[in-house]
mmCIF file of C-alpha atoms in Angstrom:
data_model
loop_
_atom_site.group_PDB
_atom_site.id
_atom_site.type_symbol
_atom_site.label_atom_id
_atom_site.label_comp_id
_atom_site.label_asym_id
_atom_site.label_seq_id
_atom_site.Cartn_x
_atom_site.Cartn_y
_atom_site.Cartn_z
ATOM 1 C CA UNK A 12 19.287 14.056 7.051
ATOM 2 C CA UNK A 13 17.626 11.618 9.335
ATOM 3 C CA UNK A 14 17.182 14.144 11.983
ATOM 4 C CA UNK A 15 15.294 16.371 9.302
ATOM 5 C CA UNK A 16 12.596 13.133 8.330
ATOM 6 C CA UNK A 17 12.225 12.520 11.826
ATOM 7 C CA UNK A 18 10.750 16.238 12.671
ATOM 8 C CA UNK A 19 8.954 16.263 9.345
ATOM 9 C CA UNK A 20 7.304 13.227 10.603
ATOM 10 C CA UNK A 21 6.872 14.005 13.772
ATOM 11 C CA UNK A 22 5.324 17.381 12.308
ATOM 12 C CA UNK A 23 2.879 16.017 9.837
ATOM 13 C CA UNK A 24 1.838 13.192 11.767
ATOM 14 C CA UNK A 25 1.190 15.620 14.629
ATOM 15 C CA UNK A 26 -0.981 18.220 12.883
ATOM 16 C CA UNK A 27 -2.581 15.292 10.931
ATOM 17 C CA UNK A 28 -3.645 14.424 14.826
ATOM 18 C CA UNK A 29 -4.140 17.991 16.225
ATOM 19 C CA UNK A 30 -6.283 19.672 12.948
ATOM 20 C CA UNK A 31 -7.998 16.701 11.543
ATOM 21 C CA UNK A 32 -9.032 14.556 14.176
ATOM 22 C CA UNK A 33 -13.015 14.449 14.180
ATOM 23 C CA UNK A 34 -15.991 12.147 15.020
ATOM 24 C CA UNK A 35 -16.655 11.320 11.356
ATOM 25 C CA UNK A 36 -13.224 10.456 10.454
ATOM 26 C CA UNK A 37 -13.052 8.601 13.852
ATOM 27 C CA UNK A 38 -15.557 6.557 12.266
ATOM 28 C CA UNK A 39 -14.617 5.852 8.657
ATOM 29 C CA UNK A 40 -10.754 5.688 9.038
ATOM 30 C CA UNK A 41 -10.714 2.185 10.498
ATOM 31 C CA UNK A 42 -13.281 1.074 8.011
ATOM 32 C CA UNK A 43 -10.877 2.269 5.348
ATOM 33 C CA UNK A 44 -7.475 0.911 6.638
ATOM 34 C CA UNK A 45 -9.649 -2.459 7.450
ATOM 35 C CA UNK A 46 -9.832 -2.476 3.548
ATOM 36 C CA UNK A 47 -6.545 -2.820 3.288
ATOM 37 C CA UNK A 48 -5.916 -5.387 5.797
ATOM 38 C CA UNK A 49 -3.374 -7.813 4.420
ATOM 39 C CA UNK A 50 -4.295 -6.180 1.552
ATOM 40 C CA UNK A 51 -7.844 -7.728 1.706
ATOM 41 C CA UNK A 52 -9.522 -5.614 -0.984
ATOM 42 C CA UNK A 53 -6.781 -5.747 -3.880
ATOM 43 C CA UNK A 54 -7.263 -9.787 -3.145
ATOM 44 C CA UNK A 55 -10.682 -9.772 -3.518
ATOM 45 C CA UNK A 56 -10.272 -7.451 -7.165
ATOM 46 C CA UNK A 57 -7.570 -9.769 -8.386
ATOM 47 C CA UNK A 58 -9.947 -12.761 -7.320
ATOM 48 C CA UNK A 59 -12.565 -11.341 -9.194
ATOM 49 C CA UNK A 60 -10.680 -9.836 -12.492
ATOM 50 C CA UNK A 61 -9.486 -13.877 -12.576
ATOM 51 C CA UNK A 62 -13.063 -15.044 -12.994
ATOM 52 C CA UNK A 63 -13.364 -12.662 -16.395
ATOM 53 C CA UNK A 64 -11.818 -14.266 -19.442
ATOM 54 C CA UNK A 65 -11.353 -10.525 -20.913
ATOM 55 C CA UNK A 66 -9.127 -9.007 -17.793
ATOM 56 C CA UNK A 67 -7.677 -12.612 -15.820
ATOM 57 C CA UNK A 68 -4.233 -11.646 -17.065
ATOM 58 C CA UNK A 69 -4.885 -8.564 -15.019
ATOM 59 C CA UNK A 70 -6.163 -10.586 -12.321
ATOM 60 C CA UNK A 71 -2.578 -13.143 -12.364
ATOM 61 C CA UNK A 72 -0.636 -9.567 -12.682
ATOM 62 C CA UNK A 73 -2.227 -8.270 -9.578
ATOM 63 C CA UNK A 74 -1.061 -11.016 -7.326
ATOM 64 C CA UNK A 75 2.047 -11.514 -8.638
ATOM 65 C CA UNK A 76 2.496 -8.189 -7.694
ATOM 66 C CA UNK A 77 0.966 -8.106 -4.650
ATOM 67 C CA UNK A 78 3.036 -10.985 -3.433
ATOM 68 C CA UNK A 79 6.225 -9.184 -5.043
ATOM 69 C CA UNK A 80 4.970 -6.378 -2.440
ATOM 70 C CA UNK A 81 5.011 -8.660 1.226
ATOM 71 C CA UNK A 82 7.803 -10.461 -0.120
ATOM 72 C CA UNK A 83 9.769 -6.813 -0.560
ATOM 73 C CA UNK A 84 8.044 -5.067 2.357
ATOM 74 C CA UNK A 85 7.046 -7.172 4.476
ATOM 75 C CA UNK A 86 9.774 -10.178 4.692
ATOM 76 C CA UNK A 87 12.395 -7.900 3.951
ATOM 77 C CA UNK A 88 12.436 -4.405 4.475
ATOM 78 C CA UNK A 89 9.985 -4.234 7.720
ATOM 79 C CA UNK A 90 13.068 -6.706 9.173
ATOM 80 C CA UNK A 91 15.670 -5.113 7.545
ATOM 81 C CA UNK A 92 15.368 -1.289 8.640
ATOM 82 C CA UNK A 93 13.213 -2.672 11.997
ATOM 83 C CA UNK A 94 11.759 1.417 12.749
ATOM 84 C CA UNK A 95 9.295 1.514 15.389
ATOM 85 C CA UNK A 96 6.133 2.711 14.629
ATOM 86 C CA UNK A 97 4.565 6.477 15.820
ATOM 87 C CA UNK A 98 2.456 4.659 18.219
ATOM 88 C CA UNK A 99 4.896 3.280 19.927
ATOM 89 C CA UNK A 100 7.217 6.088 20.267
ATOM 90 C CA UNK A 101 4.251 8.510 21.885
ATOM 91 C CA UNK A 102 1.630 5.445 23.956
ATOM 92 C CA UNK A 103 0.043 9.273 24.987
ATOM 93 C CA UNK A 104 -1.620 8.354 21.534
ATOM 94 C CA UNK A 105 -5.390 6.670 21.923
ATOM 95 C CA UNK A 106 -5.797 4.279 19.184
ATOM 96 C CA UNK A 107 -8.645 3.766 16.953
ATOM 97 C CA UNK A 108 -7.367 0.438 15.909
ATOM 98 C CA UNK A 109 -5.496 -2.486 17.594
ATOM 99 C CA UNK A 110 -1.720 -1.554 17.851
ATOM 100 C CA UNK A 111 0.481 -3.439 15.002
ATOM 101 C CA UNK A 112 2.982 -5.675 16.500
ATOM 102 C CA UNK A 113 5.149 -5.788 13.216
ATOM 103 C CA UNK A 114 7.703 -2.830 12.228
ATOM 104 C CA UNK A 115 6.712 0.659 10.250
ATOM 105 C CA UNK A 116 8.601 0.910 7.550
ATOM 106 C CA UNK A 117 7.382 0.729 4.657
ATOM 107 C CA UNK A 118 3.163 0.711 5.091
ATOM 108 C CA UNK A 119 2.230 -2.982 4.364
ATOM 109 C CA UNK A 120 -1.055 -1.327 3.096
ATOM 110 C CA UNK A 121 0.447 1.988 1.474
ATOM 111 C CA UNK A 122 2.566 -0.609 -0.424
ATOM 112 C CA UNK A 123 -0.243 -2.999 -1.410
ATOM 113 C CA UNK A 124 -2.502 0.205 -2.489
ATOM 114 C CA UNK A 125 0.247 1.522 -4.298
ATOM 115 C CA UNK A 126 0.859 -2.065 -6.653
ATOM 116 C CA UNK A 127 -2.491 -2.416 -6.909
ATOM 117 C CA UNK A 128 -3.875 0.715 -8.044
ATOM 118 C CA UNK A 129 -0.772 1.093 -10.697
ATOM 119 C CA UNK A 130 -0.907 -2.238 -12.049
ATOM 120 C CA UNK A 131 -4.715 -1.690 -12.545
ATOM 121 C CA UNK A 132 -4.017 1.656 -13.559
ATOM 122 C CA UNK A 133 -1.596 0.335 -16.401
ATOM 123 C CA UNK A 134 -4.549 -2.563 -17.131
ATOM 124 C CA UNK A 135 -7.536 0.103 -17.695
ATOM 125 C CA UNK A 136 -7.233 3.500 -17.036
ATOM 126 C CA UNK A 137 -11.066 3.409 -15.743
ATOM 127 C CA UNK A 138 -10.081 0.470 -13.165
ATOM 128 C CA UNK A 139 -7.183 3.219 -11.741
ATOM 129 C CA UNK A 140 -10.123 5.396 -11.518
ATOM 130 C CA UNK A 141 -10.875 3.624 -8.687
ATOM 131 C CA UNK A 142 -8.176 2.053 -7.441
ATOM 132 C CA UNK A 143 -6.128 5.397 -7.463
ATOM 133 C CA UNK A 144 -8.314 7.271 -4.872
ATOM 134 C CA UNK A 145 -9.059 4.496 -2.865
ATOM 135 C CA UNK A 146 -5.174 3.596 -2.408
ATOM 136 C CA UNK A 147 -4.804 7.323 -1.153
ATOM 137 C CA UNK A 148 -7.339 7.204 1.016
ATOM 138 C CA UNK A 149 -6.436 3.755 2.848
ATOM 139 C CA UNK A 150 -2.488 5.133 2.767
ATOM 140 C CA UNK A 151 -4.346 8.336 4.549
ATOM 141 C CA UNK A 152 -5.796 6.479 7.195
ATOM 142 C CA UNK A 153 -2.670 5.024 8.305
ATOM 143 C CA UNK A 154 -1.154 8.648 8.970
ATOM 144 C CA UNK A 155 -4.715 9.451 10.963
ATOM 145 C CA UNK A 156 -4.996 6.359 13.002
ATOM 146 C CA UNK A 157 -1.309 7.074 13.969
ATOM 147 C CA UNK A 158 0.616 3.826 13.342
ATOM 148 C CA UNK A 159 2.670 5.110 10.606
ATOM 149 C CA UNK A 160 4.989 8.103 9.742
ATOM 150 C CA UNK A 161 4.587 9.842 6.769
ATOM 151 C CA UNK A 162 8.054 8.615 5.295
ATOM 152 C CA UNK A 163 6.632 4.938 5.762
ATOM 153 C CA UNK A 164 3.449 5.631 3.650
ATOM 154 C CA UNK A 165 5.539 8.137 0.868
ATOM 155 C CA UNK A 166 8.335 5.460 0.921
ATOM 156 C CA UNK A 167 5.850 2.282 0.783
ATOM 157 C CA UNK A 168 4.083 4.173 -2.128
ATOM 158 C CA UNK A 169 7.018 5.140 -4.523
ATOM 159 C CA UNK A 170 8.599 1.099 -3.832
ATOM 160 C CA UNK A 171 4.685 -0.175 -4.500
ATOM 161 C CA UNK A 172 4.742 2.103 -7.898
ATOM 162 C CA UNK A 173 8.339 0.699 -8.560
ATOM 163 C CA UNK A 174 6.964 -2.598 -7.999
ATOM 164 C CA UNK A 175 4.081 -2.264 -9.856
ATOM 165 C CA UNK A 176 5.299 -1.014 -13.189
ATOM 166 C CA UNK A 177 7.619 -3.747 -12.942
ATOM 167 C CA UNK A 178 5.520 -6.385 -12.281
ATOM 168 C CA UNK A 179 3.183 -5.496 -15.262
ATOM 169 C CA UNK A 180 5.863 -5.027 -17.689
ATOM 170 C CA UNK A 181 7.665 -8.341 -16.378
ATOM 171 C CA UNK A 182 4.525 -10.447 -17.221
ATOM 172 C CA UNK A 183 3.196 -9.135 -20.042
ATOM 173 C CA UNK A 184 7.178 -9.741 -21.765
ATOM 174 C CA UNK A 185 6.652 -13.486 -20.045
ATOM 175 C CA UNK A 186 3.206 -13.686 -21.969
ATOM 176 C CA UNK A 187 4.517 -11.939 -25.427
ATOM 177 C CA UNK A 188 7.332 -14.842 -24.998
ATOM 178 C CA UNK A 189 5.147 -17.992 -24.092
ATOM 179 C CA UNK A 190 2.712 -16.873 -26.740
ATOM 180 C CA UNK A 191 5.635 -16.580 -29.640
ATOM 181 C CA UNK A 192 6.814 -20.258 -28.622
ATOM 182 C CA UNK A 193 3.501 -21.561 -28.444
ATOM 183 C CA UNK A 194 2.771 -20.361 -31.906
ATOM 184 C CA UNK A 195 5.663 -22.308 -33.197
#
């Protein structure tokens, strides 16, 4: 089974490389994954859904959930399954962005995206409008700058959607509960 995610990687990644590589993309790819840069751009929605009265529960949900996410990916699983990355394995590779030193799996920013565009998805359906395509597009550019395998960004997205739904649901029971005793 591993052998088979390896070529699939391997094959994706590649043709992502070979088919797709082009000035314009050269250009905005690192732009995009720079978004996402310890997960820079869900931080600065949360920051600013907390300075709205109407949506700073949303705002509180969002970083809980994006801390749930580096706790999960980053302390744990990057350390736990310890994967190299794509650039690593094939240095033939010139980079469009400094090489990460930390491990592949899961996509720190795949995983970050992924929270953050369901929790906001689950807030407003019009934020997710948004967030969705722009949490594709910065898990994209981590396939076409070549630091991570496609497994690492589908894996990092389905625990980030895990996470995500479970974040939201786990503090909006902690608010239904700390607004029944504070009726009392």
């Amino acid at each position: 089974m591993i052998e088979i995610i390896t070529s699939f990687d391997w094959t994706v990644l590649n043709w992502i490389h070979d088919t797709l590589t082009c000035p314009l993309l050269d250009y905005l790819m690192p732009k995009i994954t720079a978004l996402g840069d310890g997960g820079l751009i869900w931080i600065v929605t949360a920051l600013v859904l907390l300075t709205t009265n109407k949506y700073r529960k949303y705002g509180i949900t969002l970083i809980i959930g994006l801390v749930m996410g580096v706790l999960v990916g980053n302390v744990f699983l990057k350390n736990f399954f310890e994967r190299s990355r794509p650039s690593w394995s094939d240095p033939s590779i010139t980079l469009l962005i400094s090489n990460p030193t930390d491990f592949s799996f899961p996509s720190g920013h795949t995983l970050a995206s992924a929270i953050a565009a369901t929790i906001l998805t689950m807030s407003n359906k019009k934020f997710g409008c948004v967030a969705i395509p722009l949490a594709c597009l910065i898990a994209f550019s981590r396939l076409y700058l070549y630091v991570h395998f496609p497994s690492d960004v589908l894996g990092a997205a389905l625990i980030g959607l895990v996470i995500g739904v479970s974040v939201f649901f786990g503090v909006r029971w902690l608010i239904s509960k700390v607004s029944k005793r504070s009726s009392y």
